PDB file of C-alpha atoms in Angstrom:
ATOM      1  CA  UNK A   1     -31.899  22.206 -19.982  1.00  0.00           C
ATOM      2  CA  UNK A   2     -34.212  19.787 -18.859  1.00  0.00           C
ATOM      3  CA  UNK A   3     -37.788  21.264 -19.537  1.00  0.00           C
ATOM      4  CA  UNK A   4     -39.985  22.112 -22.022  1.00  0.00           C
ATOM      5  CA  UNK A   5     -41.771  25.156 -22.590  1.00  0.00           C
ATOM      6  CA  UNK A   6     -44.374  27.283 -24.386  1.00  0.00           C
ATOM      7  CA  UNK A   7     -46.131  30.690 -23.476  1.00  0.00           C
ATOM      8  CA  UNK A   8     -47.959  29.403 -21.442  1.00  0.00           C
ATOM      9  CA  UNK A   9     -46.815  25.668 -19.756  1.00  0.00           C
ATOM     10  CA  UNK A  10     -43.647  24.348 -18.721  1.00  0.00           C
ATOM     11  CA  UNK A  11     -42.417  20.348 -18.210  1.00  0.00           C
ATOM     12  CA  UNK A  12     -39.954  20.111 -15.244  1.00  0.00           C
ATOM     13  CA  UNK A  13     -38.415  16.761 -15.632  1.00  0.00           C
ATOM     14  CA  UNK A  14     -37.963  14.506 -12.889  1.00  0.00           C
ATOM     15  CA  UNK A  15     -34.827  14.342 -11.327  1.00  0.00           C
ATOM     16  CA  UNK A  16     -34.948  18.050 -11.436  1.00  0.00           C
ATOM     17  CA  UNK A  17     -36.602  21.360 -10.101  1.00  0.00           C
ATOM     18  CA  UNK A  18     -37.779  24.477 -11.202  1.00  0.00           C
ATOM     19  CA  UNK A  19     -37.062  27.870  -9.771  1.00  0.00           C
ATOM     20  CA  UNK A  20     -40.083  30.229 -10.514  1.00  0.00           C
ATOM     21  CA  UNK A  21     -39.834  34.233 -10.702  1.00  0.00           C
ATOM     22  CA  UNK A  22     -42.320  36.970 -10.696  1.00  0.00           C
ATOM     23  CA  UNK A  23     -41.240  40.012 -11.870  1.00  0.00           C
ATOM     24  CA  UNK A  24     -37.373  38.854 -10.979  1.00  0.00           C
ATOM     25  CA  UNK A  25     -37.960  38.016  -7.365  1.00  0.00           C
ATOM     26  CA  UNK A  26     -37.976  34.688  -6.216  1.00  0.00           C
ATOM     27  CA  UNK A  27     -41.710  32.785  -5.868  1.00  0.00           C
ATOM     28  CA  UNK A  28     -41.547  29.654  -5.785  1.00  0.00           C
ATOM     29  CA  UNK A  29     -40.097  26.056  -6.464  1.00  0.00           C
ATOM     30  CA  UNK A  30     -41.394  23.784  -9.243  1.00  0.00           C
ATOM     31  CA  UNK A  31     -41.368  20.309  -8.965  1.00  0.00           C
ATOM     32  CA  UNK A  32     -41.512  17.961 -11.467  1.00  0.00           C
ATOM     33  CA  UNK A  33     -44.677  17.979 -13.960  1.00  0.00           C
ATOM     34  CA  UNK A  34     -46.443  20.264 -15.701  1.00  0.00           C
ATOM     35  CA  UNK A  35     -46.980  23.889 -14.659  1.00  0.00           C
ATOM     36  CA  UNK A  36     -48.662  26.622 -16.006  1.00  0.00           C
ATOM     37  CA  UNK A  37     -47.593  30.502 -15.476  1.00  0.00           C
ATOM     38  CA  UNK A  38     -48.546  33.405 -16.407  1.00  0.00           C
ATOM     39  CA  UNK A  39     -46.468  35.944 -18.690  1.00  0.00           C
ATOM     40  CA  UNK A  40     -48.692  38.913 -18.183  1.00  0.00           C
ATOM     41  CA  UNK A  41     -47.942  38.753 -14.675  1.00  0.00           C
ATOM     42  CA  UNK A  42     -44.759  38.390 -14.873  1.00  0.00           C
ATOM     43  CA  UNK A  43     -44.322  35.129 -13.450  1.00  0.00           C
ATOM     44  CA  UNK A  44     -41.496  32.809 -15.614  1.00  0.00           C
ATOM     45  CA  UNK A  45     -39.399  30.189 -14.666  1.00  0.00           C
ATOM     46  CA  UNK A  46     -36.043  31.326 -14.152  1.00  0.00           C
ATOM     47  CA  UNK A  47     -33.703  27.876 -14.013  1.00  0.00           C
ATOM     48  CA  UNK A  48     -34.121  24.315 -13.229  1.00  0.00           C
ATOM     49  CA  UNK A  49     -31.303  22.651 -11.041  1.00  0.00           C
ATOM     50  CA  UNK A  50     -30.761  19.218 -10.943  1.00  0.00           C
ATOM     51  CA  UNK A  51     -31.308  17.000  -7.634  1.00  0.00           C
ATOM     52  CA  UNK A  52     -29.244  14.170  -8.744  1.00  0.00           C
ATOM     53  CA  UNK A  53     -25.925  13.275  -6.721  1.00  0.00           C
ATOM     54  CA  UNK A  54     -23.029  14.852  -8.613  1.00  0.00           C
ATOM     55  CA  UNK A  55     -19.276  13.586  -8.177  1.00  0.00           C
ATOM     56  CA  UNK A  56     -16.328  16.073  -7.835  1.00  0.00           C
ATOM     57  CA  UNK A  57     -12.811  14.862  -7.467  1.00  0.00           C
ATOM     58  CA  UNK A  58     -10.649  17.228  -6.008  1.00  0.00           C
ATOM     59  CA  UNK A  59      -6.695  16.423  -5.882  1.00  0.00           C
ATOM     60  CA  UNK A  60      -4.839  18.269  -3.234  1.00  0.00           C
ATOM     61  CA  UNK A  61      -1.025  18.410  -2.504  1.00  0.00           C
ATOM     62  CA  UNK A  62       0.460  19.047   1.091  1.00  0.00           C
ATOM     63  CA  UNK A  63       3.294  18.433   3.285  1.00  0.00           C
ATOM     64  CA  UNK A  64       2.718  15.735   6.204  1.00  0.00           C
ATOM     65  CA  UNK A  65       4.386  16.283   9.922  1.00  0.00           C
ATOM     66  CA  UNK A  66       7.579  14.737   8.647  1.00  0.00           C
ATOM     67  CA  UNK A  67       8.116  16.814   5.611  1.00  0.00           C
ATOM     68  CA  UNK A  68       6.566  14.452   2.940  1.00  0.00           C
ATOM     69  CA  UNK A  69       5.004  15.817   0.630  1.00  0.00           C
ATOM     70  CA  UNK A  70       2.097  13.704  -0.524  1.00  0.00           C
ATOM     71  CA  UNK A  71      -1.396  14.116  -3.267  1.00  0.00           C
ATOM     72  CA  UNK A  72      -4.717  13.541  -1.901  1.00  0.00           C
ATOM     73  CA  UNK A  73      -7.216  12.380  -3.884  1.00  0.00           C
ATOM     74  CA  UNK A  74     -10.902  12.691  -2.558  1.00  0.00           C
ATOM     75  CA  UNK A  75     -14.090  11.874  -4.336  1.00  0.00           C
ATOM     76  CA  UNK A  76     -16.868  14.484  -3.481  1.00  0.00           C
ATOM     77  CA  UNK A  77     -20.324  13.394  -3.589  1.00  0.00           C
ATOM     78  CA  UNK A  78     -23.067  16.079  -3.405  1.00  0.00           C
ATOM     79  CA  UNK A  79     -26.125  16.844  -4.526  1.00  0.00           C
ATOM     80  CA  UNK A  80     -29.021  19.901  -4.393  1.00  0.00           C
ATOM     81  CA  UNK A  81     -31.429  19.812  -1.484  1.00  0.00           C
ATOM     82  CA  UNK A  82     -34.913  20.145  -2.525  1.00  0.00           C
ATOM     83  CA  UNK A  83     -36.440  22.693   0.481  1.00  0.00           C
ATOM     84  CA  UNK A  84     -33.701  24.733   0.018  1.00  0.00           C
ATOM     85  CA  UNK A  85     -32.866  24.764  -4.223  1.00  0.00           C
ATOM     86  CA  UNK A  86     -33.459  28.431  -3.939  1.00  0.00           C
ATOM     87  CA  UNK A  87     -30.567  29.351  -1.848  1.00  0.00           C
ATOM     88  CA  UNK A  88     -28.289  27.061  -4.323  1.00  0.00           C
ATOM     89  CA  UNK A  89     -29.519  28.763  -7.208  1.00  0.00           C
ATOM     90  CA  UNK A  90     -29.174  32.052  -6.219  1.00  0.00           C
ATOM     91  CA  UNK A  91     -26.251  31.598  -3.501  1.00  0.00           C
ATOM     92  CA  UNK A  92     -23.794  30.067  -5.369  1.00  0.00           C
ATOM     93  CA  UNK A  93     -22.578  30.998  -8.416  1.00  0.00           C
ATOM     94  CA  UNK A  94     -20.279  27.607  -9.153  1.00  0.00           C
ATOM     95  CA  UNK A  95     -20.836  24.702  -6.592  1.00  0.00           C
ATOM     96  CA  UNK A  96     -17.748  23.077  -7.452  1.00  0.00           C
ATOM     97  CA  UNK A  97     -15.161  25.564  -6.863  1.00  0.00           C
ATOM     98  CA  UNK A  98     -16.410  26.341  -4.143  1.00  0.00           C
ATOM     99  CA  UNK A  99     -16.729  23.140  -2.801  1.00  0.00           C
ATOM    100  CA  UNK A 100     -13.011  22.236  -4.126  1.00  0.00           C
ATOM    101  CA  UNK A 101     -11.604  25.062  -2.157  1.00  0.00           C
ATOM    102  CA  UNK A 102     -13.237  24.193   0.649  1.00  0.00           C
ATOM    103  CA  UNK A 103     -11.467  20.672   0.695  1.00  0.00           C
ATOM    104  CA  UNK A 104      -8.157  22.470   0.065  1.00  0.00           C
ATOM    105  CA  UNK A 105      -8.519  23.988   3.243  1.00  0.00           C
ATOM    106  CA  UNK A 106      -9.727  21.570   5.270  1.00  0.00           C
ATOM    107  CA  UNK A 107      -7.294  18.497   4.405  1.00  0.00           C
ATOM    108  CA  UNK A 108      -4.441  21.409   4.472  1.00  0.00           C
ATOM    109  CA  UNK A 109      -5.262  22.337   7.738  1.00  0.00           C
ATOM    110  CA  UNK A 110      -5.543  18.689   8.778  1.00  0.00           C
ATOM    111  CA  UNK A 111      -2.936  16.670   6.704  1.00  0.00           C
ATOM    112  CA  UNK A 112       0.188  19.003   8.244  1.00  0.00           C
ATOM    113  CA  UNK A 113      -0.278  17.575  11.812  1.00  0.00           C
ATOM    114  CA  UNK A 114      -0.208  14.097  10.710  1.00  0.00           C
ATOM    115  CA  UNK A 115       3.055  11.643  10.266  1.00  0.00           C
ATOM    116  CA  UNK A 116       3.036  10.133   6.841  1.00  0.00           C
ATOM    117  CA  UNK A 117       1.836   6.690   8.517  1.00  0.00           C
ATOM    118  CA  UNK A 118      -0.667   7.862  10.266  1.00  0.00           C
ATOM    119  CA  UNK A 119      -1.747   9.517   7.380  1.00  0.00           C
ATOM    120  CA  UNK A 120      -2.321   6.115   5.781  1.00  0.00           C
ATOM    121  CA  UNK A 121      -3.415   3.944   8.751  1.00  0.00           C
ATOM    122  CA  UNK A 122      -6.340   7.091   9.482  1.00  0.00           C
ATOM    123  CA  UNK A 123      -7.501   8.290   5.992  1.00  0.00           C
ATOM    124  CA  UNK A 124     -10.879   7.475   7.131  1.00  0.00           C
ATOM    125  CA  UNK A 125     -10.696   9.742   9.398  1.00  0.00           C
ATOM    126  CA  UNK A 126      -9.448  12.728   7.284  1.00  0.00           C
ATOM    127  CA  UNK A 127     -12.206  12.125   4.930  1.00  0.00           C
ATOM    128  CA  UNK A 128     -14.595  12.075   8.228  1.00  0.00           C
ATOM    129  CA  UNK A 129     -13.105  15.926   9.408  1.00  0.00           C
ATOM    130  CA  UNK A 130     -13.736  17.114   5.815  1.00  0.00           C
ATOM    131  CA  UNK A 131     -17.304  15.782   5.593  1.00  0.00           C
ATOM    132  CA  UNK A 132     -17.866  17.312   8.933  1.00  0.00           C
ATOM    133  CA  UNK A 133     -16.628  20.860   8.321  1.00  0.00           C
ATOM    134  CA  UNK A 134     -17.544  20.757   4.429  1.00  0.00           C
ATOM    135  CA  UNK A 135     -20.807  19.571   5.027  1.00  0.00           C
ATOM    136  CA  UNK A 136     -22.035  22.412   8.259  1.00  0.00           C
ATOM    137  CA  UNK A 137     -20.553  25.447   5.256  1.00  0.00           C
ATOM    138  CA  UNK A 138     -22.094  23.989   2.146  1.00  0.00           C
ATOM    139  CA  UNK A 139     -25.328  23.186   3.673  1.00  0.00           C
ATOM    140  CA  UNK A 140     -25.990  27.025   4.264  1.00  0.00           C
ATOM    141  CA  UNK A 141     -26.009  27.017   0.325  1.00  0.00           C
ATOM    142  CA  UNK A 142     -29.032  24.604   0.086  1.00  0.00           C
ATOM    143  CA  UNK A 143     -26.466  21.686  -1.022  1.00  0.00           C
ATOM    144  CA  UNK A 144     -25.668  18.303   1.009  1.00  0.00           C
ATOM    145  CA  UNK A 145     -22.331  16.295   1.095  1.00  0.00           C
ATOM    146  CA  UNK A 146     -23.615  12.883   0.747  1.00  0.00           C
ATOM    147  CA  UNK A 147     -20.047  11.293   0.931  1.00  0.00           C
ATOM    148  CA  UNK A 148     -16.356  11.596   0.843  1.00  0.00           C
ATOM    149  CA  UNK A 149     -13.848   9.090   0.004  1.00  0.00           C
ATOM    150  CA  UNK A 150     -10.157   9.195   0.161  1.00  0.00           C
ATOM    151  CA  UNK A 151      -9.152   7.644  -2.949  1.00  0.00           C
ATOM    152  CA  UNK A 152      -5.493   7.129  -2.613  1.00  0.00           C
ATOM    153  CA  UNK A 153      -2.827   9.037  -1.040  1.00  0.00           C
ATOM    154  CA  UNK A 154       0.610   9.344  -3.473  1.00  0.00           C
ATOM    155  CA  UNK A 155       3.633  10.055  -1.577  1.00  0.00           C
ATOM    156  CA  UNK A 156       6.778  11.982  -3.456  1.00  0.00           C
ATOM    157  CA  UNK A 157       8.166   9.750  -5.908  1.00  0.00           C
ATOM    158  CA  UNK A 158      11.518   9.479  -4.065  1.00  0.00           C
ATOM    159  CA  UNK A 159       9.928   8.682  -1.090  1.00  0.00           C
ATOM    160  CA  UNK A 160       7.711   5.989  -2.088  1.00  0.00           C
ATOM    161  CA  UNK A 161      11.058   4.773  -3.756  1.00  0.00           C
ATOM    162  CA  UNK A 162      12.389   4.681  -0.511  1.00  0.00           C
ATOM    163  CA  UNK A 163       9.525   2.800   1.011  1.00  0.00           C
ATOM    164  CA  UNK A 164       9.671   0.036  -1.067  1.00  0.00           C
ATOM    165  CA  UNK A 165      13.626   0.008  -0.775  1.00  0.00           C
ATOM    166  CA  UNK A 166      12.971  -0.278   3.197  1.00  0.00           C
ATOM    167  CA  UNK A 167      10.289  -2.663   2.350  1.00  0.00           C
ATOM    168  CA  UNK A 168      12.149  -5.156   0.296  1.00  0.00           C
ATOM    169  CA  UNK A 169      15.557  -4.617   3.194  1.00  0.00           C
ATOM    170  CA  UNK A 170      12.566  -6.314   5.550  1.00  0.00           C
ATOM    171  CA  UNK A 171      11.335  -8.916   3.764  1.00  0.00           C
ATOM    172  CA  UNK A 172      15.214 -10.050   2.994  1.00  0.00           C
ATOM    173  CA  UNK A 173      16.013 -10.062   6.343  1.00  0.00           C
ATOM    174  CA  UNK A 174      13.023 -12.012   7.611  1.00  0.00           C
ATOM    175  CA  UNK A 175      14.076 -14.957   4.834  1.00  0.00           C
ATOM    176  CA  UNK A 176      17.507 -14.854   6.251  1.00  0.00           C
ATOM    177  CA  UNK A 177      15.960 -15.076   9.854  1.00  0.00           C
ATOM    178  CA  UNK A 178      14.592 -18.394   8.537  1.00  0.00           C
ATOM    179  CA  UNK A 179      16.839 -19.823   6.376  1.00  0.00           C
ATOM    180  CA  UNK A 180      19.317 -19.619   9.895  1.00  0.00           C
ATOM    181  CA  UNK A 181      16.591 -21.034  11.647  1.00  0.00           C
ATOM    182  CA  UNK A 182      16.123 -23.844   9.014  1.00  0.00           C
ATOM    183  CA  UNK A 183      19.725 -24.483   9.187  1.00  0.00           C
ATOM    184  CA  UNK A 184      20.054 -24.581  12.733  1.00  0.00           C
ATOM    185  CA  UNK A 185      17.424 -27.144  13.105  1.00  0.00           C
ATOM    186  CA  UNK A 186      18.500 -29.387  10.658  1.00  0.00           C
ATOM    187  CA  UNK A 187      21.692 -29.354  12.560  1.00  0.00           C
ATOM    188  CA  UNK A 188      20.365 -30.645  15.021  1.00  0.00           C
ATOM    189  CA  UNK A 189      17.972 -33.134  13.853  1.00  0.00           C
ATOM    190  CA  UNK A 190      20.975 -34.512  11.836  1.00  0.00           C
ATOM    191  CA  UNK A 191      22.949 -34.367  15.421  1.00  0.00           C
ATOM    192  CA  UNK A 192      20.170 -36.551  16.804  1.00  0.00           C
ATOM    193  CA  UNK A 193      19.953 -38.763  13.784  1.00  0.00           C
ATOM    194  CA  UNK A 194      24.203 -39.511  14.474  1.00  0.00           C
ATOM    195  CA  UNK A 195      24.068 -39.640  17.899  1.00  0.00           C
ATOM    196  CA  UNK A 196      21.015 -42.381  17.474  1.00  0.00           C
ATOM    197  CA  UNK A 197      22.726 -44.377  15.192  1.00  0.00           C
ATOM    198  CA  UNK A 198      25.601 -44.622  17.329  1.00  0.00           C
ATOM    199  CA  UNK A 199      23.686 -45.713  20.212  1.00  0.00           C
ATOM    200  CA  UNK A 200      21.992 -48.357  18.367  1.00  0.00           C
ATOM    201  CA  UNK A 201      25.175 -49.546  17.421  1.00  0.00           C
ATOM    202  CA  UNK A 202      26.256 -49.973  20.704  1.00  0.00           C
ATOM    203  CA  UNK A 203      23.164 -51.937  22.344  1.00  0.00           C
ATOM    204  CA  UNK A 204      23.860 -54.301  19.119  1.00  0.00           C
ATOM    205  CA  UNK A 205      27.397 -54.534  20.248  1.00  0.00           C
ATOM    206  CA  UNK A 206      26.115 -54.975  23.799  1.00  0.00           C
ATOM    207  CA  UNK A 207      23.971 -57.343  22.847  1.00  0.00           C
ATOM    208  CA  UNK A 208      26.252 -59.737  20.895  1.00  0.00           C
ATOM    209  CA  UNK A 209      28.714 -59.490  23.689  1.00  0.00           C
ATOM    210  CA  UNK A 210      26.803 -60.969  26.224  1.00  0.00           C
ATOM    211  CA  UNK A 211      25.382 -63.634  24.134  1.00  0.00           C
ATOM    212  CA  UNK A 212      28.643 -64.805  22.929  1.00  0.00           C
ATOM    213  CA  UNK A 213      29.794 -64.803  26.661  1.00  0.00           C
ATOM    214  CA  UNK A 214      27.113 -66.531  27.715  1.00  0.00           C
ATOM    215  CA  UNK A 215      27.434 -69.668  24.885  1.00  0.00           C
ATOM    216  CA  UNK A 216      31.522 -69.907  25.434  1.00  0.00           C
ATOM    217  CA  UNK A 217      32.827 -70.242  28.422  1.00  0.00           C
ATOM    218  CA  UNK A 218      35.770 -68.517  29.638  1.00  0.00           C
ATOM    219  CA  UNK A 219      35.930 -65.889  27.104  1.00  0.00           C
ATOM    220  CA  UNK A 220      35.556 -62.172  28.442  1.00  0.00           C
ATOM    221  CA  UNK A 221      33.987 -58.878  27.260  1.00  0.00           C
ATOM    222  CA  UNK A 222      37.179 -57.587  26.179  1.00  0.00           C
ATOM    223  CA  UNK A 223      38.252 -60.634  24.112  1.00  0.00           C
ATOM    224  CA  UNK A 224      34.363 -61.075  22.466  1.00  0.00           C
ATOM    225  CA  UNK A 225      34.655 -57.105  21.648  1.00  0.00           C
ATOM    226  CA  UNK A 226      38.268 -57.673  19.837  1.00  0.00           C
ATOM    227  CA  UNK A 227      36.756 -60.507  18.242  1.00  0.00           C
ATOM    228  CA  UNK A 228      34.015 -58.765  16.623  1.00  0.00           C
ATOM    229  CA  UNK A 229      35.947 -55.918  15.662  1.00  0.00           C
ATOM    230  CA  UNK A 230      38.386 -57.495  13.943  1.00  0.00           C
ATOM    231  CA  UNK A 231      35.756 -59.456  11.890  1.00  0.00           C
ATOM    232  CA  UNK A 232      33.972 -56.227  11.085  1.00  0.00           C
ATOM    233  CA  UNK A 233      37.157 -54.734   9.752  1.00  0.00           C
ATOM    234  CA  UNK A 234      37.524 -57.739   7.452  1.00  0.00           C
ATOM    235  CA  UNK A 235      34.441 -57.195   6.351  1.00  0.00           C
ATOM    236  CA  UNK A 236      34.910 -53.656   5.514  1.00  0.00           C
ATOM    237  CA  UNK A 237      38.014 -54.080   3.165  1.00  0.00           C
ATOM    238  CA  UNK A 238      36.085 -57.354   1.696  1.00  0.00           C
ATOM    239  CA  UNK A 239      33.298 -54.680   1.112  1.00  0.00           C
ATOM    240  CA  UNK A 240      35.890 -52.127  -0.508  1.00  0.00           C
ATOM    241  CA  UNK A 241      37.434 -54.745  -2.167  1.00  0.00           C
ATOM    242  CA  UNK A 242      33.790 -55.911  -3.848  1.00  0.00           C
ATOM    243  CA  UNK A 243      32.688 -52.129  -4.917  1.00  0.00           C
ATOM    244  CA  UNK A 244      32.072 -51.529  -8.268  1.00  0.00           C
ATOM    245  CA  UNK A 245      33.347 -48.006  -8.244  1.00  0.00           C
ATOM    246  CA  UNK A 246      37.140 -47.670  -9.805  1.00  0.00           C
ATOM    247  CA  UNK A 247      38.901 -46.007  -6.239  1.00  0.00           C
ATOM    248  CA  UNK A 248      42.243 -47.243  -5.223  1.00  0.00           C
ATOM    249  CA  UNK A 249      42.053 -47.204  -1.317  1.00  0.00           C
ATOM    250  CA  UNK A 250      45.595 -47.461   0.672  1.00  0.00           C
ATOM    251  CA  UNK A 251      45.062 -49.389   4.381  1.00  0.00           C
ATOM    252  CA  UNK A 252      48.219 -49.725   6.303  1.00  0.00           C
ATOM    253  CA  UNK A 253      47.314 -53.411   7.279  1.00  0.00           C
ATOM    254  CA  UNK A 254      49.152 -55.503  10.112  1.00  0.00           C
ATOM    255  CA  UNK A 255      48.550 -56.604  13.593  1.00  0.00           C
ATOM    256  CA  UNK A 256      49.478 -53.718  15.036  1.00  0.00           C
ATOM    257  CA  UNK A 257      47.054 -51.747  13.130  1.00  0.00           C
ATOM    258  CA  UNK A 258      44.288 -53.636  13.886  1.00  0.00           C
ATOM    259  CA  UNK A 259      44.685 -53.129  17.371  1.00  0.00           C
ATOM    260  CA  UNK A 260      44.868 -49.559  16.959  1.00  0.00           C
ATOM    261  CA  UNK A 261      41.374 -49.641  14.956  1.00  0.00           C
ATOM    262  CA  UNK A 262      39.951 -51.760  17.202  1.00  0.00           C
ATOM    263  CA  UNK A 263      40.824 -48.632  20.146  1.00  0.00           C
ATOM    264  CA  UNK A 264      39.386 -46.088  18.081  1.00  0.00           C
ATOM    265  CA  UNK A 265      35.958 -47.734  17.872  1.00  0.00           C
ATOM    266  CA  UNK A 266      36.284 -48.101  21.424  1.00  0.00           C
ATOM    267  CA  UNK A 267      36.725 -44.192  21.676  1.00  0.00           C
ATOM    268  CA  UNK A 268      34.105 -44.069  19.437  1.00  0.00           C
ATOM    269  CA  UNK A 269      31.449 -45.926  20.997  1.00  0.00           C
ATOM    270  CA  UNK A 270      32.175 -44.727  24.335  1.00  0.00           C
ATOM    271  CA  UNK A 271      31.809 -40.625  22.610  1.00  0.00           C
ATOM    272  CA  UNK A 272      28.143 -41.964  21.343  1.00  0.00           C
ATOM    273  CA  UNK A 273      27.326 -43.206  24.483  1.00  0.00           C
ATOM    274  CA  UNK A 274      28.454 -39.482  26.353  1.00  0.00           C
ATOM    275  CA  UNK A 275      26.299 -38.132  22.846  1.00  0.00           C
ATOM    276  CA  UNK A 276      23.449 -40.124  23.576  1.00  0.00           C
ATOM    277  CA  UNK A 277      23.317 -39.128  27.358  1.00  0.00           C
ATOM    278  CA  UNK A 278      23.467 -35.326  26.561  1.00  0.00           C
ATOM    279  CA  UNK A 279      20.713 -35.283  23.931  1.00  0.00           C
ATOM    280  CA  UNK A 280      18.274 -37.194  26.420  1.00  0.00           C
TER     281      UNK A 280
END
């Protein structure tokens, strides 16, 4: 595995290095190129590791401070250090099991003392405690955590049901919060918009009023008012009477009713008036 050999010569490759006996006892490390050794005094080369960064993934499941049980998946990246390849040779007999149970034991010790959001908001964290404590037992063994990332967290099924169930209860609630709100303000925007129109009716009014007092003589408010409403009630049943639209409309029609009309838009004005007064 990644050298080349004869009686006499040997090719460590680079991205690798050698491990070199004599007589079975540790001599020596090779690094990459050609060495020579010698058979007849018992000098060989017993193994080559490589010092490229490896990837482990390790998933882990445990139980969070409120009783959720979640998976952890962390990404393991490690890799041989060359001053001390000897102890990793002859230390460890497989790297990634032991590595994997380290992680169980870490994030298990961790993980329980967590809420399940907190878990979430601080994953950097737990993958910050593992690298920690991983990296001070494995580097006794001649190998180096490079990095560790926390590559998702996967609640129970039912709970991440639940979650989303909680989630989509929120986001209905704020769209009601604003469709009210929408509706309350267009309320009032159309109370504004009435209570406008009104008043603009009533400076016309006004306005015609004192002009027509002003050009007869001897006429008063009162009689230029009944006056005008009596010609805009005319007006309004000439106007029904024009429309295209097939609607039969009964008007109870007689002196007496017109002075009754003529009272209610009285009331009327005088209410937009009081309207116009509250909304400034």
């Amino acid at each position: 595995m990644g050298n080349t050999s004869c009686m006499f010569c040997t090719c460590v490759k680079q991205g690798n290095i050698g491990v070199v006996e004599r007589f079975g006892r540790f001599e020596k490390l090779a690094e990459p190129g050609l060495h020579i050794f010698n058979p007849f005094a018992g000098q060989y080369l017993a193994g080559i590791l490589s010092t490229r960064i490896s990837s482990l993934d390790v998933r882990i499941e445990t139980k969070t401070k409120d009783n959720v049980f979640v998976q952890l998946l962390c990404s393991i990246q490690y890799r041989v250090v060359k001053a001390h390849a000897d102890d990793a040779f002859y230390e460890l007999q497989n790297p990634d099991e032991q590595i994997r149970a380290y992680v169980f034991d870490v994030v298990r010790a961790l993980v329980p003392r967590m809420n399940l959001d907190d878990l979430f908001e601080q994953k950097g964290e737990v993958a910050k405690a593992v690298l920690e404590e991983l990296g001070k037992v494995i580097g006794e063994y001649g190998y180096s955590i490079e990095h560790i990332l926390m590559v998702d967290i996967i609640p129970d099924p039912a709970v991440r049901t639940a979650m989303n169930e909680i989630n989509a209860g929120e986001a209905e609630k704020v769209l009601q919060v604003k469709r009210a709100e929408a509706e309350a303000e267009s309320k009032y925007l159309g109370g504004v918009g009435v209570a406008r129109q009104r008043q603009a009716i009533t400076d016309g009014l006004r306005e015609n009023i004192l002009d027509f007092s002003h050009k007869v003589e001897g006429t008063s408010a009162k009689e230029v008012m009944d006056l005008i409403m009596i010609t805009q009630y005319f007006d309004t049943i000439k106007d029904l009477g024009n429309s295209s639209k097939n609607t039969t409309v009964f008007i109870p029609h007689g002196p007496g009713h017109v002075r009754d009309i003529g009272e209610q838009i009285r009331n009327g004005l005088m209410e937009a008036s009081t309207a116009q007064i509250n909304v400034e």
